[in-house]
Amino acid sequence: MNDIALTINGQKKNLTLAPWTTLLDALREHLDLTGTKKGCDHGQCGACTVICDGQRINSCLTFAVMKDGSEVTTIEGLAKAGGELHPVQQAFIKHDAFQCGYCTPGQICSGVGLIKEGHAKTDDEIRELMSGNICRCGAYPNILAALKEAMSK
Amino acid sequence: MSDLIPQPGRYVGQPVDRYDGPVKVTGEAKYAADYAADGLLYGFVVNAEIPKGRITSFETSKALKVDGVVDIITHENRPSLAWFNSKYADQDAPPGNHFKPLKDDEIRCQSQPIALVVAKTFEAARLGARLLEISYHAEPFETNLEVAQKDAYEPRSKKSGFEKPSSRGNFDKGYERASKKIESRYMTPPETHNPMELFASTVVFDKKNESWIVYDKTQGTVNSHDYLVNVFGLKKDKVRVVTKYMGGGFGSGLRPQYQLCLAMMASLKLKASVRVVLTRQQMFSFGHRPAALMDLRLGANDQGELQAIEHKVVQETSRFEDYEENIVNWSGLAYKCENVSLEHKLAQLDLFTPLDMRAPGATTGLFALECAMDELATALEMDPLELRKRNYTDKDQAHRDRPFSSKELMACYDQAAEKFGWSKRSAKPRSMRNGKKLVGWGFAGGIWDAFHQKAQAKAIFKDDGRLTIQSAVTDIGTGTYTILAQLAAETLGIDIKDVTIEIGDTDLPPAPLQGGSWTASTLGTATQISCRAVCEKLFTLAKKLPDSPFANVKFEDVCFASGSMHVKGDPSRTLELQKIMKLAGESKLEEDGKTSPGLLDMIRFAKNTHSAVFAEVEVDEDYGMVEVKRVVIAVAAGRILNPKTARSQILGGVVWGISQALHEESVVDHRLGRIMNHNLAEYHVPVNRDIHDIEVIFVREDDTHASPIGVKGLGEIGIVGTGAAVANAIYHATGKRVRELPIQLDDLL
Amino acid sequence: MNPFSYHRPTETKDALSQIQKANAKFIGGGTNLIDLMKEYVEKPSELIDVNALNLRGVKTHADGSIDIGALVSNADCAYHADIQTHAPLLSAAILAGASPQLRNMATCGGNLLQRTRCYYFYDKATKCNKREPGSGCDAIEGFNRIHAVLGQSSSCIAVHPSDMCVALAALNAEIHVRSPRGERVISILEFHRLPESTPEQDTNLHPDELITMIRLPANPYATHFNYLKVRDRSSYAFALVSAAVAFDLEDGGTIKSARLAMGGVAHKPWRDLEAERMLTGKRPSKDLFATVAKHVFAKARGYKHNQFKVQLGERVLVRSMTEAIEKGVKR
């Protein structure tokens, strides 16, 4: 077992974990942060996307122990303390950018990462750079609309 | 009942934001695997590596040595299961010898679950599962429908919802007489639902009361509940099934999946709370859209009037259940034709029993029919849309020429064609291009059923002015929460923020499976009735009050708005609903709303939704990659309660249609009897970049027979027809008619 | 997943001593290794996390060569100004692969060691010589849509899945590695290998060698280049066929030198030096490109489900060459 410390959504968490615990399983099973979802556990769907040290990553494909000392933002940490939603969250509601909602935390974290990276300017670039997040409900046109709105703010 | 039809108002017919939006964008919405429990154990399923045979032995010692592994449950040591086959028949079970998890040593299909490793951590269970050694006695198997079709048969018992297709007239004569004929074989592969949420059950055991709360991924809480009660011989009131949110179903949750049974088994055996989550690979080990081989012949006269339609299918089923879906029936319903010959046969494969997948049957059958119509249009040198119009029918010829309850298909054709710019299409294949890309425009029509089921909802109005609607029904992402809240708020004339929707729980009034596009009409009606009853009760109370402003008016004379009841046309005679409660000394009103199918209407009318789909594709002329650049779809589906969520439903259906045409196939290696692309990297569904402009048009359709609230349902109509529209566009772009799905770039080189 | 001990050395020498332990493996981004560990295909008992080593940074030398630290993420590499200016082919190839999340995680060193996506390699219920030497190959007679048409053997028809490596092959990258025995440089062309009778070995890297950096020699290919990737969906999918092409043109348009590398067709990025020589000194033309493409695939051999790759490969190569000429960025 390894002792690690993670700063999650601004709070420092100390954990004792087997090294083969993924960051995703650590969040879900050890920290009860179940907003981050497991859709494939192999980096093939994007449902587990979180923001780690400022970058969007697939939390299923990294061991928590490898992120010792890192800052992680999950879907639970995007809204302001008072409850005001992040612009991407607001835009997702306004544009109905989800149906079942299961891929949504990953889509939103990915969208936040995309905006920060700043490489997407056109619709096609947004589509391409959001292609690591599968939405089986097929909400893609609405996800695009939501991100365009959030980017304009 | 027609007075139940909700009129557009403050909420109904408005693009109200999704009720469950805030919890879904913040990660608060809890899905089956998201619930915690004290002392929770984790189960990891082990699946057979051969498709058929027997288990000769388990070698468990290595697995049991893993730190944290608690037990390994197999057919040799499982708790007792029901003896009778009928106990395993869930609400969506086809006739047959149902699959019984860990029943015995027999392996009856590819990747059958054969053991559950239970441990204190997920990781230990997973390792234990890898270390379990199994010996098999393998037996010959067959997974190839093209081989198995020689033994095709018509089963004696029919699955509920399956209608034996009826032929009419004389096909041979009509075909003989036709001046233009086409004959084609279409093949569609097995597809796997692959909702984003992995199938999961968290079974929370209450030691003190020997009872369970089961958080299950299911489209029917009642279905899962009854299955557990029957299979394990439990008392009904000891099990409660909860599905507050479901990460997509598309039909995969219409039957209880095996993780539910295995988690309960472990809980019973170990007297503990247990969670079992399937892996993505395991999501390929149960029901799926069945493969189908379809032979079509169409004959028409020179004017394009259909003289004869023949549609035969051999559809895959398992060795143990006769799963049938309505594949060919649509060919007898869609167009005017006197001579129709339809045939549906099954062939058995050593795969799990197929399972309804978004618009089961129609997606498959209408793909073939609508491509065949395109072929016929080509043979006739006629515009494909014109061919459809010439064969328009206002009667259901398969059922004594009964009329449709409503059918605004012509309006769909015209409005979508106009929006798409269809009149600018150059008819010749390979005649349109954009640089290196061949451009194609294709058209197809879609049909689905407008169902109505039996269900119940409860409305509870409290003196704080808040209204709660309760039902066991689930919202699988379709928007059920939202439309129920809209209907309830509209009926009572209260703010939607004062409405709470409590669903997805077997402690609440019973509801059918969420599927078949019937939930909006069914639960919408039950909600409407329960809220109406609350209104009547409020009226009765108000009328009795001293100096009541309603003393001498009838219920019909009042209306409900802004949290008050007032006399129509005289807003001064009004009372706040909260005040009525207070003055009447009531703290809570509870009313049930029940609905069931209108049997008379069922017989008198054909009840269907319709669509017209236009698609534009670009095909790279060198390497055949296809992009669907534009889809315009017009839908006639009765009353639209919420244009925002309704549009999303159709968008999703269209994405599925594109996926059907270009991507989806569960590829079976027939030498191994094993699905090989069992992951999301190789089982392709569209990603964001694959999807371009999709325009949805809802055609106005007033219907007083399809359901009491005039709603027909939207979950499925979006996919039907879209696959064919894309395939027809590809033909138009390339001149190549690909009749086997999915259409991949190597088909177009 | 196999239980393992985890180490996170901060000095390269410690990493090199820890890797000497039995069944030890380095881990960088982890995007492929963890994936395979979950499938129980990879079962290391010691994981040496190299992320704390000083192997980051992109450095451009005066002679125009560029050093890319082994731990530079795929995203950082692709978006790095110097790479975009001097090796835009590499940028394009990297951005055609995986997803933004994976590119943020995956390292350039790790990408070199990406293992095949062969369905059978991943599925322990089947036979695979790469996974279990001597067990056989279920892909040859099985579902082999994504498999090799060039350089395969009777024991393995898997393909190398990387996009990045195809561009590296075209750019003659040098792989710098270190072991307790010292340093050595392996040409990208010698780095990956063909399966022959030992498909379990993807590369010529020794198990105790650590990739420290990738050096891109100065190149004249920042103007006329193209990475064309053809796949079953428009993004987030592995290549069926890809072609990295680069030309250095004379002022008059004659080809001074050319580079061609193909992905998705072989057990390694497929460079064809002879084909490059056929282009040298010639004026670009449709016929020339067709002849060259025919030559590249002359010895190709397909199977039941990937026969199309031969024709597809030729067309993709011609198209990529054409686009490299036509769409050359003027600077």
PDB file of C-alpha atoms in Angstrom, chain A residues 18 20-22 25-26 28-30 32 34-42 44-47 63 75-79 85 88-90 92-105 107-108 123-124 126-128 130-144 147, chain B residues 17-18 20-22 24-31 33-36 40 42 122-124 126 192-198 245-248 250 275 277 280 357-358 476-478 629 644-645 647-649 651-653 655-656 659 664 679-681 683 685-694:
ATOM      1  CA  ALA A  18      -2.781  -0.218  -3.480  1.00  0.00           C
ATOM      2  CA  TRP A  20      -2.843  -0.641  -8.905  1.00  0.00           C
ATOM      3  CA  THR A  21      -5.789   1.585  -7.981  1.00  0.00           C
ATOM      4  CA  THR A  22      -6.557   3.875 -10.889  1.00  0.00           C
ATOM      5  CA  ASP A  25     -11.384   4.081  -8.932  1.00  0.00           C
ATOM      6  CA  ALA A  26      -9.743   6.145  -6.220  1.00  0.00           C
ATOM      7  CA  ARG A  28     -15.224   6.783  -7.064  1.00  0.00           C
ATOM      8  CA  GLU A  29     -14.588   4.049  -4.537  1.00  0.00           C
ATOM      9  CA  HIS A  30     -12.307   5.730  -2.024  1.00  0.00           C
ATOM     10  CA  ASP A  32     -17.085   8.889  -2.961  1.00  0.00           C
ATOM     11  CA  THR A  34     -18.963   9.345  -8.129  1.00  0.00           C
ATOM     12  CA  GLY A  35     -19.612  12.176 -10.558  1.00  0.00           C
ATOM     13  CA  THR A  36     -16.676  10.916 -12.613  1.00  0.00           C
ATOM     14  CA  LYS A  37     -17.932   7.935 -14.575  1.00  0.00           C
ATOM     15  CA  LYS A  38     -16.536   4.647 -15.777  1.00  0.00           C
ATOM     16  CA  GLY A  39     -17.690   3.967 -19.323  1.00  0.00           C
ATOM     17  CA  CYS A  40     -15.019   1.635 -20.649  1.00  0.00           C
ATOM     18  CA  ASP A  41     -12.073   1.664 -18.240  1.00  0.00           C
ATOM     19  CA  HIS A  42      -9.706   1.658 -21.239  1.00  0.00           C
ATOM     20  CA  GLN A  44     -11.866   4.585 -25.290  1.00  0.00           C
ATOM     21  CA  CYS A  45     -14.860   6.715 -24.276  1.00  0.00           C
ATOM     22  CA  GLY A  46     -13.847   9.768 -22.226  1.00  0.00           C
ATOM     23  CA  ALA A  47     -16.521   9.381 -19.520  1.00  0.00           C
ATOM     24  CA  PHE A  63      -2.702   5.046 -11.297  1.00  0.00           C
ATOM     25  CA  ILE A  75     -17.160  17.597 -12.134  1.00  0.00           C
ATOM     26  CA  GLU A  76     -18.032  18.155  -8.480  1.00  0.00           C
ATOM     27  CA  GLY A  77     -15.469  20.945  -8.293  1.00  0.00           C
ATOM     28  CA  LEU A  78     -16.455  23.109 -11.249  1.00  0.00           C
ATOM     29  CA  ALA A  79     -19.300  25.138  -9.774  1.00  0.00           C
ATOM     30  CA  LEU A  85     -22.575  26.782 -12.159  1.00  0.00           C
ATOM     31  CA  VAL A  88     -19.869  25.221 -19.498  1.00  0.00           C
ATOM     32  CA  GLN A  89     -22.323  23.606 -17.084  1.00  0.00           C
ATOM     33  CA  GLN A  90     -24.836  26.388 -17.689  1.00  0.00           C
ATOM     34  CA  PHE A  92     -24.951  22.335 -21.303  1.00  0.00           C
ATOM     35  CA  ILE A  93     -28.313  22.841 -19.619  1.00  0.00           C
ATOM     36  CA  LYS A  94     -29.367  25.644 -21.933  1.00  0.00           C
ATOM     37  CA  HIS A  95     -28.507  23.708 -25.101  1.00  0.00           C
ATOM     38  CA  ASP A  96     -29.719  20.335 -23.812  1.00  0.00           C
ATOM     39  CA  ALA A  97     -26.258  18.923 -24.456  1.00  0.00           C
ATOM     40  CA  PHE A  98     -27.028  15.549 -22.879  1.00  0.00           C
ATOM     41  CA  GLN A  99     -29.807  13.072 -22.410  1.00  0.00           C
ATOM     42  CA  CYS A 100     -28.921  10.201 -20.112  1.00  0.00           C
ATOM     43  CA  GLY A 101     -26.236  12.355 -18.500  1.00  0.00           C
ATOM     44  CA  TYR A 102     -23.692   9.587 -18.068  1.00  0.00           C
ATOM     45  CA  CYS A 103     -21.021  10.946 -20.391  1.00  0.00           C
ATOM     46  CA  THR A 104     -21.821  14.498 -19.274  1.00  0.00           C
ATOM     47  CA  PRO A 105     -19.295  14.982 -16.442  1.00  0.00           C
ATOM     48  CA  GLN A 107     -17.867  15.980 -21.654  1.00  0.00           C
ATOM     49  CA  ILE A 108     -17.968  19.033 -19.408  1.00  0.00           C
ATOM     50  CA  ASP A 123     -16.864  24.292 -35.391  1.00  0.00           C
ATOM     51  CA  ASP A 124     -14.863  21.520 -37.011  1.00  0.00           C
ATOM     52  CA  ILE A 126     -14.303  21.881 -31.638  1.00  0.00           C
ATOM     53  CA  ARG A 127     -15.831  18.687 -33.026  1.00  0.00           C
ATOM     54  CA  GLU A 128     -12.387  17.176 -33.562  1.00  0.00           C
ATOM     55  CA  MET A 130     -14.214  16.884 -28.431  1.00  0.00           C
ATOM     56  CA  SER A 131     -13.986  13.544 -30.212  1.00  0.00           C
ATOM     57  CA  GLY A 132     -12.397  11.861 -27.221  1.00  0.00           C
ATOM     58  CA  ASN A 133     -15.771  11.886 -25.482  1.00  0.00           C
ATOM     59  CA  ILE A 134     -18.357   9.495 -26.813  1.00  0.00           C
ATOM     60  CA  CYS A 135     -22.008  10.359 -26.299  1.00  0.00           C
ATOM     61  CA  ARG A 136     -24.167   7.373 -27.140  1.00  0.00           C
ATOM     62  CA  CYS A 137     -27.331   9.459 -26.869  1.00  0.00           C
ATOM     63  CA  GLY A 138     -26.004  11.452 -29.819  1.00  0.00           C
ATOM     64  CA  ALA A 139     -26.109  14.917 -28.283  1.00  0.00           C
ATOM     65  CA  TYR A 140     -23.106  16.072 -30.324  1.00  0.00           C
ATOM     66  CA  PRO A 141     -24.773  19.011 -32.119  1.00  0.00           C
ATOM     67  CA  ASN A 142     -25.935  20.329 -28.758  1.00  0.00           C
ATOM     68  CA  ILE A 143     -22.546  19.771 -27.139  1.00  0.00           C
ATOM     69  CA  LEU A 144     -21.018  21.818 -29.962  1.00  0.00           C
ATOM     70  CA  LEU A 147     -19.228  24.868 -26.051  1.00  0.00           C
TER      71      LEU A 147
ATOM     72  CA  ASP B  17     -34.794  23.072 -19.713  1.00  0.00           C
ATOM     73  CA  ARG B  18     -34.325  19.498 -18.626  1.00  0.00           C
ATOM     74  CA  ASP B  20     -32.644  16.733 -14.295  1.00  0.00           C
ATOM     75  CA  GLY B  21     -30.167  19.126 -15.898  1.00  0.00           C
ATOM     76  CA  PRO B  22     -28.638  20.619 -12.746  1.00  0.00           C
ATOM     77  CA  LYS B  24     -26.521  15.856 -14.350  1.00  0.00           C
ATOM     78  CA  VAL B  25     -24.083  18.703 -15.010  1.00  0.00           C
ATOM     79  CA  THR B  26     -22.752  18.699 -11.454  1.00  0.00           C
ATOM     80  CA  GLY B  27     -22.224  14.960 -11.058  1.00  0.00           C
ATOM     81  CA  GLU B  28     -24.853  14.720  -8.341  1.00  0.00           C
ATOM     82  CA  ALA B  29     -27.120  12.403 -10.323  1.00  0.00           C
ATOM     83  CA  LYS B  30     -26.601   8.912  -8.942  1.00  0.00           C
ATOM     84  CA  TYR B  31     -26.458   5.910 -11.237  1.00  0.00           C
ATOM     85  CA  ALA B  33     -22.826   1.972  -9.411  1.00  0.00           C
ATOM     86  CA  ASP B  34     -22.700   5.292  -7.542  1.00  0.00           C
ATOM     87  CA  TYR B  35     -24.303   4.243  -4.259  1.00  0.00           C
ATOM     88  CA  ALA B  36     -22.168   3.564  -1.227  1.00  0.00           C
ATOM     89  CA  LEU B  40     -19.652  -3.168   0.418  1.00  0.00           C
ATOM     90  CA  TYR B  42     -17.293  -6.097  -5.089  1.00  0.00           C
ATOM     91  CA  PHE B 122     -12.773  -4.049  -6.942  1.00  0.00           C
ATOM     92  CA  GLU B 123      -9.149  -4.650  -7.781  1.00  0.00           C
ATOM     93  CA  ALA B 124      -8.925  -7.859  -5.751  1.00  0.00           C
ATOM     94  CA  ARG B 126     -10.684  -8.397 -10.811  1.00  0.00           C
ATOM     95  CA  THR B 192     -24.605  -4.051 -29.515  1.00  0.00           C
ATOM     96  CA  HIS B 193     -26.486  -1.345 -27.606  1.00  0.00           C
ATOM     97  CA  ASN B 194     -23.462  -0.061 -25.725  1.00  0.00           C
ATOM     98  CA  PRO B 195     -25.091   2.585 -23.567  1.00  0.00           C
ATOM     99  CA  MET B 196     -22.346   4.640 -21.935  1.00  0.00           C
ATOM    100  CA  GLU B 197     -23.206   3.381 -18.463  1.00  0.00           C
ATOM    101  CA  LEU B 198     -21.888  -0.082 -17.778  1.00  0.00           C
ATOM    102  CA  TYR B 245     -30.922   7.837 -13.337  1.00  0.00           C
ATOM    103  CA  MET B 246     -29.920   5.488 -16.077  1.00  0.00           C
ATOM    104  CA  GLY B 247     -26.959   6.069 -18.332  1.00  0.00           C
ATOM    105  CA  GLY B 248     -28.720   5.084 -21.517  1.00  0.00           C
ATOM    106  CA  PHE B 250     -31.734   1.840 -25.949  1.00  0.00           C
ATOM    107  CA  ARG B 275     -21.801  -4.290  -6.182  1.00  0.00           C
ATOM    108  CA  VAL B 277     -20.344  -3.704 -12.516  1.00  0.00           C
ATOM    109  CA  ARG B 280     -17.236  -2.890 -21.482  1.00  0.00           C
ATOM    110  CA  MET B 357     -32.539  -2.315 -29.629  1.00  0.00           C
ATOM    111  CA  ARG B 358     -33.787   1.156 -30.517  1.00  0.00           C
ATOM    112  CA  ILE B 476     -33.368   6.643 -19.326  1.00  0.00           C
ATOM    113  CA  GLY B 477     -32.364  10.008 -20.727  1.00  0.00           C
ATOM    114  CA  THR B 478     -35.512  10.453 -22.731  1.00  0.00           C
ATOM    115  CA  LYS B 629     -22.702  16.430 -43.924  1.00  0.00           C
ATOM    116  CA  LYS B 644     -36.137  21.130 -26.808  1.00  0.00           C
ATOM    117  CA  THR B 645     -36.001  17.623 -25.364  1.00  0.00           C
ATOM    118  CA  ARG B 647     -35.463  17.625 -30.723  1.00  0.00           C
ATOM    119  CA  SER B 648     -32.718  15.961 -28.704  1.00  0.00           C
ATOM    120  CA  GLN B 649     -34.541  12.651 -28.945  1.00  0.00           C
ATOM    121  CA  LEU B 651     -31.071  14.125 -32.985  1.00  0.00           C
ATOM    122  CA  GLY B 652     -30.043  11.060 -31.046  1.00  0.00           C
ATOM    123  CA  GLY B 653     -32.101   8.807 -33.279  1.00  0.00           C
ATOM    124  CA  VAL B 655     -27.034   9.799 -34.958  1.00  0.00           C
ATOM    125  CA  TRP B 656     -28.019   6.186 -34.406  1.00  0.00           C
ATOM    126  CA  SER B 659     -24.156   4.826 -36.969  1.00  0.00           C
ATOM    127  CA  GLU B 664     -22.070  -0.623 -36.126  1.00  0.00           C
ATOM    128  CA  ASN B 679     -14.606  -2.580 -26.905  1.00  0.00           C
ATOM    129  CA  LEU B 680     -15.334   1.017 -27.813  1.00  0.00           C
ATOM    130  CA  ALA B 681     -12.093   1.458 -29.719  1.00  0.00           C
ATOM    131  CA  TYR B 683     -16.912  -1.250 -32.012  1.00  0.00           C
ATOM    132  CA  VAL B 685     -20.138   4.526 -32.872  1.00  0.00           C
ATOM    133  CA  PRO B 686     -19.945   8.109 -34.121  1.00  0.00           C
ATOM    134  CA  VAL B 687     -17.746  10.597 -32.322  1.00  0.00           C
ATOM    135  CA  ASN B 688     -18.389  14.324 -32.266  1.00  0.00           C
ATOM    136  CA  ARG B 689     -16.460  14.922 -35.475  1.00  0.00           C
ATOM    137  CA  ASP B 690     -18.607  12.428 -37.385  1.00  0.00           C
ATOM    138  CA  ILE B 691     -21.759  14.439 -36.812  1.00  0.00           C
ATOM    139  CA  HIS B 692     -22.508  17.585 -38.749  1.00  0.00           C
ATOM    140  CA  ASP B 693     -25.701  19.558 -39.320  1.00  0.00           C
ATOM    141  CA  ILE B 694     -28.929  17.855 -38.321  1.00  0.00           C
TER     142      ILE B 694
END
